[in-house]
Amino acid sequence: MTFKNLKELNTTESRSCALVFNFNNKELIKIKSVFRLSGISDIIILKNDNLNTTIKDILDDNLLEDSEEKINSRAIVFNNIESRKISAVSDNLKRLKVQRPLLATVTETSINWDLKNLLYNLQEEAISLNSSKVSIHKNS
């Protein structure tokens, strides 16, 4: 048996990046600036056309552009990013008056979901948090 440092492995799960969904050009400029300041250089910009793509495929740069659905929420999904960097991004977005997006990190479960399912679950979670109700993730 051999052991390797996880950072030496070149797998989807080890890619340190942010998935940015549904922001306009003005907001993207601010977001990119905040990411640079936080040490996040790998940014994947997504739009409604990509809703049918799994998170794993997005991380592997295999984007589908076949969705006709539309989700209006904005979201940032972090993959393999330290929590202190995520906090810094969140704080700096507030300072720049970027309307708070849905925030999440890729998990062992969500990596197999399509973007649409992930966003629906994030929306449900946000509604639950705002109304103090319990939400159970749906895997459709």
XYZ file of N, CA, C and O in Angstrom:
560
model
N 0.843 -1.173 0.000
C 0.000 0.000 0.000
C 0.890 1.238 0.000
O 1.865 1.302 0.709
N 0.517 2.218 -0.824
C 1.270 3.467 -0.850
C 0.359 4.602 -0.419
O -0.861 4.526 -0.559
N 0.973 5.623 0.091
C 0.231 6.788 0.533
C 0.707 8.002 -0.249
O 1.890 8.175 -0.466
N -0.259 8.832 -0.662
C 0.084 10.060 -1.368
C -0.622 11.212 -0.681
O -1.732 11.062 -0.173
N 0.011 12.348 -0.707
C -0.605 13.560 -0.210
C -1.801 13.884 -1.105
O -1.688 13.855 -2.334
N -2.935 14.196 -0.507
C -4.138 14.491 -1.293
C -3.911 15.625 -2.285
O -4.480 15.632 -3.363
N -3.092 16.588 -1.918
C -2.848 17.712 -2.817
C -2.079 17.290 -4.067
O -2.075 17.980 -5.068
N -1.406 16.139 -4.004
C -0.666 15.646 -5.165
C -1.570 14.900 -6.140
O -1.209 14.698 -7.290
N -2.709 14.461 -5.678
C -3.634 13.740 -6.542
C -4.377 14.730 -7.415
O -4.834 15.766 -6.961
N -4.529 14.414 -8.673
C -5.209 15.306 -9.595
C -6.589 14.731 -9.898
O -6.804 14.142 -10.942
N -7.494 14.891 -8.960
C -8.849 14.379 -9.135
C -9.834 15.531 -9.114
O -9.504 16.638 -8.675
N -11.030 15.264 -9.568
C -12.089 16.256 -9.550
C -12.278 16.809 -8.153
O -12.387 18.015 -7.959
N -12.306 15.918 -7.179
C -12.595 16.323 -5.814
C -11.512 17.235 -5.242
O -11.767 18.013 -4.343
N -10.293 17.148 -5.753
C -9.213 17.966 -5.214
C -9.092 19.324 -5.911
O -8.321 20.167 -5.477
N -9.853 19.548 -6.965
C -9.790 20.827 -7.682
C -10.330 21.932 -6.783
O -11.475 21.905 -6.363
N -9.506 22.902 -6.491
C -9.926 24.041 -5.668
C -10.495 25.110 -6.582
O -9.758 25.755 -7.333
N -11.818 25.281 -6.524
C -12.457 26.233 -7.415
C -13.796 26.688 -6.847
O -14.276 26.166 -5.852
N -14.367 27.663 -7.525
C -15.694 28.159 -7.160
C -16.579 28.104 -8.399
O -16.163 28.500 -9.487
N -17.785 27.597 -8.217
C -18.791 27.574 -9.273
C -19.690 28.773 -9.031
O -20.240 28.924 -7.936
N -19.799 29.637 -10.018
C -20.536 30.889 -9.875
C -21.711 30.848 -10.844
O -21.524 30.711 -12.052
N -22.931 30.973 -10.289
C -24.131 30.799 -11.106
C -24.996 32.046 -11.137
O -25.352 32.599 -10.091
N -25.314 32.505 -12.347
C -26.372 33.473 -12.613
C -26.086 34.894 -12.126
O -26.986 35.583 -11.644
N -24.870 35.358 -12.258
C -24.533 36.730 -11.918
C -24.402 37.547 -13.194
O -23.967 37.038 -14.221
N -24.749 38.843 -13.104
C -24.569 39.707 -14.272
C -23.102 40.141 -14.365
O -22.308 39.900 -13.457
N -22.733 40.778 -15.466
C -21.332 41.133 -15.719
C -20.758 42.062 -14.653
O -19.604 41.910 -14.256
N -21.545 43.019 -14.201
C -21.083 43.964 -13.172
C -20.769 43.220 -11.875
O -19.739 43.462 -11.240
N -21.643 42.296 -11.486
C -21.420 41.506 -10.273
C -20.219 40.570 -10.443
O -19.443 40.371 -9.506
N -20.060 39.994 -11.637
C -18.934 39.090 -11.892
C -17.590 39.793 -11.720
O -16.638 39.195 -11.213
N -17.510 41.040 -12.110
C -16.271 41.798 -11.932
C -15.939 41.906 -10.450
O -14.800 41.682 -10.027
N -16.943 42.226 -9.634
C -16.737 42.328 -8.184
C -16.365 40.969 -7.589
O -15.452 40.864 -6.771
N -17.062 39.939 -8.017
C -16.820 38.589 -7.486
C -15.409 38.126 -7.824
O -14.696 37.605 -6.968
N -14.991 38.330 -9.060
C -13.642 37.923 -9.459
C -12.584 38.655 -8.637
O -11.576 38.078 -8.241
N -12.826 39.923 -8.363
C -11.903 40.708 -7.551
C -11.824 40.148 -6.127
O -10.740 39.984 -5.572
N -12.980 39.840 -5.552
C -13.027 39.266 -4.202
C -12.316 37.915 -4.176
O -11.554 37.623 -3.250
N -12.534 37.100 -5.170
C -11.880 35.791 -5.224
C -10.367 35.941 -5.316
O -9.623 35.236 -4.645
N -9.899 36.866 -6.169
C -8.452 37.084 -6.292
C -7.850 37.467 -4.946
O -6.807 36.955 -4.559
N -8.512 38.381 -4.237
C -8.030 38.813 -2.921
C -8.014 37.662 -1.917
O -7.220 37.653 -0.986
N -8.903 36.690 -2.100
C -8.999 35.548 -1.186
C -8.125 34.376 -1.627
O -8.131 33.332 -0.987
N -7.429 34.521 -2.739
C -6.552 33.458 -3.206
C -7.259 32.362 -3.976
O -6.764 31.249 -4.095
N -8.427 32.678 -4.541
C -9.171 31.705 -5.349
C -9.077 32.154 -6.802
O -9.623 33.188 -7.178
N -8.368 31.374 -7.613
C -8.152 31.791 -9.004
C -8.968 30.975 -10.008
O -9.171 31.409 -11.133
N -9.438 29.801 -9.608
C -10.178 28.926 -10.523
C -11.675 29.162 -10.327
O -12.253 28.781 -9.308
N -12.283 29.828 -11.299
C -13.701 30.181 -11.226
C -14.404 29.610 -12.446
O -13.974 29.822 -13.579
N -15.500 28.895 -12.203
C -16.303 28.332 -13.291
C -17.617 29.102 -13.325
O -18.391 29.061 -12.370
N -17.854 29.807 -14.408
C -19.058 30.622 -14.539
C -20.132 29.791 -15.225
O -19.915 29.248 -16.309
N -21.290 29.709 -14.560
C -22.387 28.872 -15.044
C -23.629 29.708 -15.296
O -23.827 30.760 -14.686
N -24.466 29.186 -16.202
C -25.716 29.865 -16.529
C -26.839 28.828 -16.614
O -26.604 27.628 -16.467
N -28.029 29.288 -16.856
C -29.187 28.398 -16.890
C -29.045 27.278 -17.919
O -29.577 26.196 -17.718
N -28.317 27.509 -18.994
C -28.101 26.460 -20.002
C -27.435 25.225 -19.412
O -27.544 24.130 -19.949
N -26.709 25.400 -18.298
C -25.912 24.326 -17.700
C -26.637 23.542 -16.612
O -26.028 22.690 -15.962
N -27.910 23.783 -16.380
C -28.634 23.189 -15.249
C -28.665 21.663 -15.248
O -28.774 21.050 -14.193
N -28.549 21.027 -16.400
C -28.612 19.558 -16.459
C -27.254 18.882 -16.246
O -27.155 17.659 -16.276
N -26.204 19.650 -16.039
C -24.860 19.106 -15.862
C -24.638 18.723 -14.405
O -24.968 19.492 -13.503
N -24.062 17.541 -14.174
C -23.749 17.158 -12.797
C -22.583 18.005 -12.294
O -21.768 18.500 -13.078
N -22.507 18.147 -10.985
C -21.422 18.918 -10.380
C -20.078 18.284 -10.752
O -19.120 18.988 -11.087
N -20.012 16.966 -10.722
C -18.768 16.268 -11.101
C -18.367 16.626 -12.528
O -17.196 16.920 -12.796
N -19.321 16.621 -13.447
C -19.014 16.978 -14.833
C -18.596 18.448 -14.953
O -17.719 18.782 -15.760
N -19.214 19.318 -14.176
C -18.808 20.731 -14.186
C -17.347 20.838 -13.758
O -16.547 21.517 -14.397
N -16.994 20.130 -12.683
C -15.615 20.166 -12.187
C -14.633 19.565 -13.189
O -13.460 19.930 -13.204
N -15.120 18.653 -14.023
C -14.291 18.038 -15.066
C -14.336 18.816 -16.385
O -13.837 18.345 -17.406
N -14.976 19.996 -16.370
C -15.113 20.855 -17.560
C -15.904 20.194 -18.680
O -15.633 20.409 -19.863
N -16.897 19.388 -18.323
C -17.786 18.751 -19.303
C -19.179 19.352 -19.176
O -20.110 18.706 -18.703
N -19.330 20.589 -19.597
C -20.593 21.297 -19.432
C -21.600 20.935 -20.512
O -21.267 20.915 -21.693
N -22.818 20.648 -20.069
C -23.941 20.511 -20.996
C -24.565 21.883 -21.143
O -24.590 22.671 -20.195
N -25.088 22.173 -22.303
C -25.750 23.454 -22.536
C -27.117 23.204 -23.157
O -27.483 23.816 -24.150
N -27.864 22.293 -22.529
C -29.122 21.858 -23.129
C -30.361 22.143 -22.278
O -31.446 21.712 -22.618
N -30.203 22.867 -21.204
C -31.350 23.116 -20.338
C -32.185 24.278 -20.858
O -31.659 25.299 -21.289
N -33.490 24.083 -20.813
C -34.410 25.155 -21.192
C -35.072 25.761 -19.959
O -35.832 26.714 -20.077
N -34.779 25.203 -18.795
C -35.339 25.725 -17.547
C -34.599 26.986 -17.142
O -33.519 27.272 -17.634
N -35.218 27.707 -16.203
C -34.594 28.928 -15.724
C -34.735 28.997 -14.215
O -35.816 28.801 -13.671
N -33.614 29.277 -13.554
C -33.600 29.514 -12.112
C -33.040 30.912 -11.923
O -31.982 31.252 -12.461
N -33.752 31.736 -11.158
C -33.344 33.129 -10.989
C -32.356 33.348 -9.857
O -31.724 34.391 -9.796
N -32.238 32.400 -8.956
C -31.325 32.557 -7.820
C -29.885 32.647 -8.297
O -29.518 32.086 -9.327
N -29.090 33.366 -7.516
C -27.654 33.404 -7.760
C -26.995 32.526 -6.699
O -27.443 32.475 -5.558
N -25.910 31.852 -7.082
C -25.262 30.935 -6.137
C -23.762 30.883 -6.384
O -23.295 31.081 -7.505
N -23.054 30.591 -5.283
C -21.625 30.297 -5.356
C -21.425 28.981 -4.620
O -21.835 28.841 -3.465
N -20.827 28.023 -5.321
C -20.563 26.708 -4.738
C -19.051 26.502 -4.737
O -18.409 26.596 -5.787
N -18.514 26.244 -3.558
C -17.072 26.094 -3.396
C -16.696 24.621 -3.402
O -17.372 23.800 -2.796
N -15.611 24.298 -4.080
C -15.088 22.934 -4.080
C -13.649 22.953 -3.581
O -12.796 23.628 -4.165
N -13.422 22.239 -2.493
C -12.079 22.092 -1.930
C -11.435 23.446 -1.611
O -10.289 23.702 -1.954
N -12.218 24.326 -0.989
C -11.740 25.650 -0.578
C -11.800 25.706 0.948
O -12.790 25.293 1.554
N -10.747 26.230 1.554
C -10.685 26.342 3.007
C -11.809 27.238 3.527
O -12.153 28.239 2.904
N -12.325 26.885 4.710
C -13.442 27.631 5.285
C -13.086 29.091 5.544
O -13.926 29.973 5.397
N -11.832 29.374 5.888
C -11.450 30.776 6.134
C -11.539 31.600 4.841
O -11.896 32.780 4.863
N -11.249 30.973 3.700
C -11.357 31.677 2.425
C -12.826 31.903 2.057
O -13.192 32.956 1.527
N -13.660 30.915 2.360
C -15.093 31.054 2.090
C -15.663 32.193 2.934
O -16.429 33.026 2.438
N -15.270 32.263 4.195
C -15.726 33.349 5.077
C -15.257 34.699 4.560
O -16.017 35.677 4.569
N -14.020 34.762 4.103
C -13.485 36.019 3.566
C -14.270 36.459 2.335
O -14.603 37.645 2.186
N -14.586 35.515 1.458
C -15.379 35.838 0.268
C -16.739 36.381 0.682
O -17.185 37.429 0.197
N -17.404 35.703 1.596
C -18.730 36.125 2.054
C -18.687 37.530 2.656
O -19.513 38.386 2.328
N -17.708 37.776 3.517
C -17.569 39.092 4.153
C -17.301 40.190 3.121
O -17.896 41.266 3.176
N -16.415 39.908 2.173
C -16.073 40.916 1.171
C -17.207 41.178 0.184
O -17.356 42.295 -0.298
N -18.010 40.166 -0.112
C -19.176 40.393 -0.978
C -20.161 41.337 -0.298
O -20.752 42.208 -0.939
N -20.325 41.181 1.015
C -21.198 42.093 1.774
C -20.665 43.520 1.690
O -21.431 44.462 1.478
N -19.357 43.675 1.889
C -18.736 45.012 1.844
C -18.933 45.682 0.491
O -19.078 46.898 0.407
N -18.910 44.887 -0.572
C -19.080 45.437 -1.920
C -20.550 45.536 -2.330
O -20.862 45.856 -3.474
N -21.421 45.227 -1.380
C -22.874 45.329 -1.590
C -23.386 44.446 -2.725
O -24.282 44.824 -3.471
N -22.786 43.249 -2.840
C -23.312 42.246 -3.760
C -24.413 41.517 -3.002
O -24.186 41.034 -1.898
N -25.611 41.479 -3.591
C -26.727 40.809 -2.928
C -26.332 39.381 -2.588
O -25.778 38.662 -3.412
N -26.630 38.975 -1.355
C -26.189 37.678 -0.854
C -26.699 36.530 -1.733
O -27.888 36.316 -1.874
N -25.758 35.773 -2.301
C -26.150 34.605 -3.099
C -26.342 33.393 -2.192
O -25.992 33.421 -1.009
N -26.865 32.331 -2.763
C -26.877 31.049 -2.070
C -25.431 30.576 -2.020
O -24.716 30.668 -3.018
N -24.987 30.099 -0.869
C -23.613 29.629 -0.709
C -23.616 28.175 -0.291
O -24.439 27.766 0.522
N -22.683 27.408 -0.852
C -22.592 25.992 -0.500
C -21.194 25.487 -0.803
O -20.399 26.163 -1.461
N -20.928 24.285 -0.321
C -19.708 23.578 -0.696
C -20.118 22.246 -1.312
O -21.171 21.698 -0.991
N -19.296 21.747 -2.190
C -19.549 20.446 -2.813
C -19.325 19.368 -1.748
O -18.348 19.409 -1.007
N -20.266 18.428 -1.680
C -20.166 17.313 -0.734
C -20.104 15.997 -1.496
O -20.301 15.968 -2.714
N -19.886 14.913 -0.765
C -19.870 13.583 -1.395
C -21.203 13.282 -2.060
O -21.256 12.570 -3.066
N -22.277 13.807 -1.506
C -23.606 13.585 -2.074
C -23.864 14.516 -3.251
O -24.249 14.080 -4.339
N -23.625 15.808 -3.044
C -23.999 16.788 -4.068
C -23.142 16.710 -5.331
O -23.559 17.176 -6.385
N -21.967 16.107 -5.253
C -21.105 16.019 -6.441
C -21.777 15.202 -7.556
O -21.507 15.399 -8.731
N -22.721 14.337 -7.184
C -23.423 13.511 -8.167
C -24.755 14.112 -8.617
O -25.420 13.546 -9.473
N -25.146 15.224 -8.037
C -26.383 15.898 -8.426
C -26.143 16.768 -9.644
O -25.041 17.251 -9.866
N -27.214 17.014 -10.391
C -27.079 18.012 -11.438
C -27.211 19.397 -10.796
O -27.670 19.533 -9.655
N -26.787 20.400 -11.508
C -26.790 21.764 -10.979
C -28.192 22.194 -10.569
O -28.377 22.827 -9.527
N -29.179 21.817 -11.356
C -30.569 22.180 -11.058
C -30.991 21.635 -9.698
O -31.554 22.364 -8.878
N -30.711 20.364 -9.433
C -31.076 19.741 -8.159
C -30.360 20.435 -6.992
O -30.959 20.699 -5.951
N -29.082 20.723 -7.173
C -28.331 21.408 -6.121
C -28.945 22.769 -5.822
O -29.162 23.122 -4.656
N -29.269 23.525 -6.852
C -29.842 24.859 -6.649
C -31.220 24.788 -5.994
O -31.530 25.590 -5.107
N -32.050 23.826 -6.404
C -33.361 23.667 -5.765
C -33.207 23.351 -4.286
O -33.920 23.879 -3.448
N -32.250 22.483 -3.956
C -32.021 22.143 -2.553
C -31.496 23.344 -1.771
O -31.885 23.552 -0.622
N -30.641 24.135 -2.376
C -30.146 25.342 -1.708
C -31.265 26.351 -1.478
O -31.332 26.990 -0.426
N -32.163 26.472 -2.463
C -33.308 27.369 -2.297
C -34.202 26.900 -1.154
O -34.635 27.705 -0.323
N -34.491 25.599 -1.122
C -35.319 25.038 -0.046
C -34.672 25.245 1.316
O -35.342 25.566 2.299
N -33.369 25.051 1.378
C -32.637 25.241 2.626
C -32.716 26.696 3.087
O -32.923 26.978 4.269
N -32.571 27.623 2.151
C -32.655 29.046 2.493
C -34.041 29.405 3.007
O -34.182 30.138 3.995
N -35.073 28.865 2.361
C -36.447 29.118 2.804
C -36.649 28.550 4.202
O -37.233 29.199 5.069
N -36.144 27.347 4.441
C -36.275 26.712 5.750
C -35.566 27.517 6.835
O -36.091 27.697 7.926
N -34.369 27.987 6.523
C -33.627 28.780 7.509
C -34.346 30.081 7.828
O -34.396 30.508 8.979
N -34.918 30.693 6.808
C -35.640 31.950 7.027
C -36.939 31.764 7.778
O -37.392 32.662 8.473
N -37.554 30.598 7.643
C -38.832 30.354 8.311
C -38.692 29.460 9.533
O -39.678 29.080 10.144
N -37.446 29.079 9.861
C -37.152 28.212 11.019
C -37.804 26.845 10.907
O -38.188 26.250 11.905
N -37.958 26.340 9.686
C -38.509 25.008 9.472
C -37.387 24.065 9.087
O -36.374 24.467 8.537
N -37.596 22.785 9.330
C -36.604 21.772 8.973
C -36.774 21.413 7.508
O -37.893 21.234 7.017
N -35.666 21.272 6.812
C -35.704 20.904 5.399
C -34.913 19.620 5.195
O -33.858 19.437 5.783
N -35.427 18.742 4.358
C -34.722 17.513 4.028
C -34.358 17.587 2.557
O -35.197 17.872 1.719
N -33.077 17.344 2.271
C -32.625 17.422 0.877
C -33.301 16.367 0.025
O -33.508 15.247 0.436
N -33.640 16.783 -1.176
C -34.260 15.880 -2.138
C -33.226 15.505 -3.167
O -32.506 16.352 -3.668
N -33.160 14.241 -3.471
C -32.242 13.777 -4.500
C -33.062 13.262 -5.656
O -33.447 12.112 -5.682
N -33.350 14.144 -6.605
C -34.185 13.744 -7.735
C -33.384 13.403 -8.937
O -32.266 13.650 -9.076
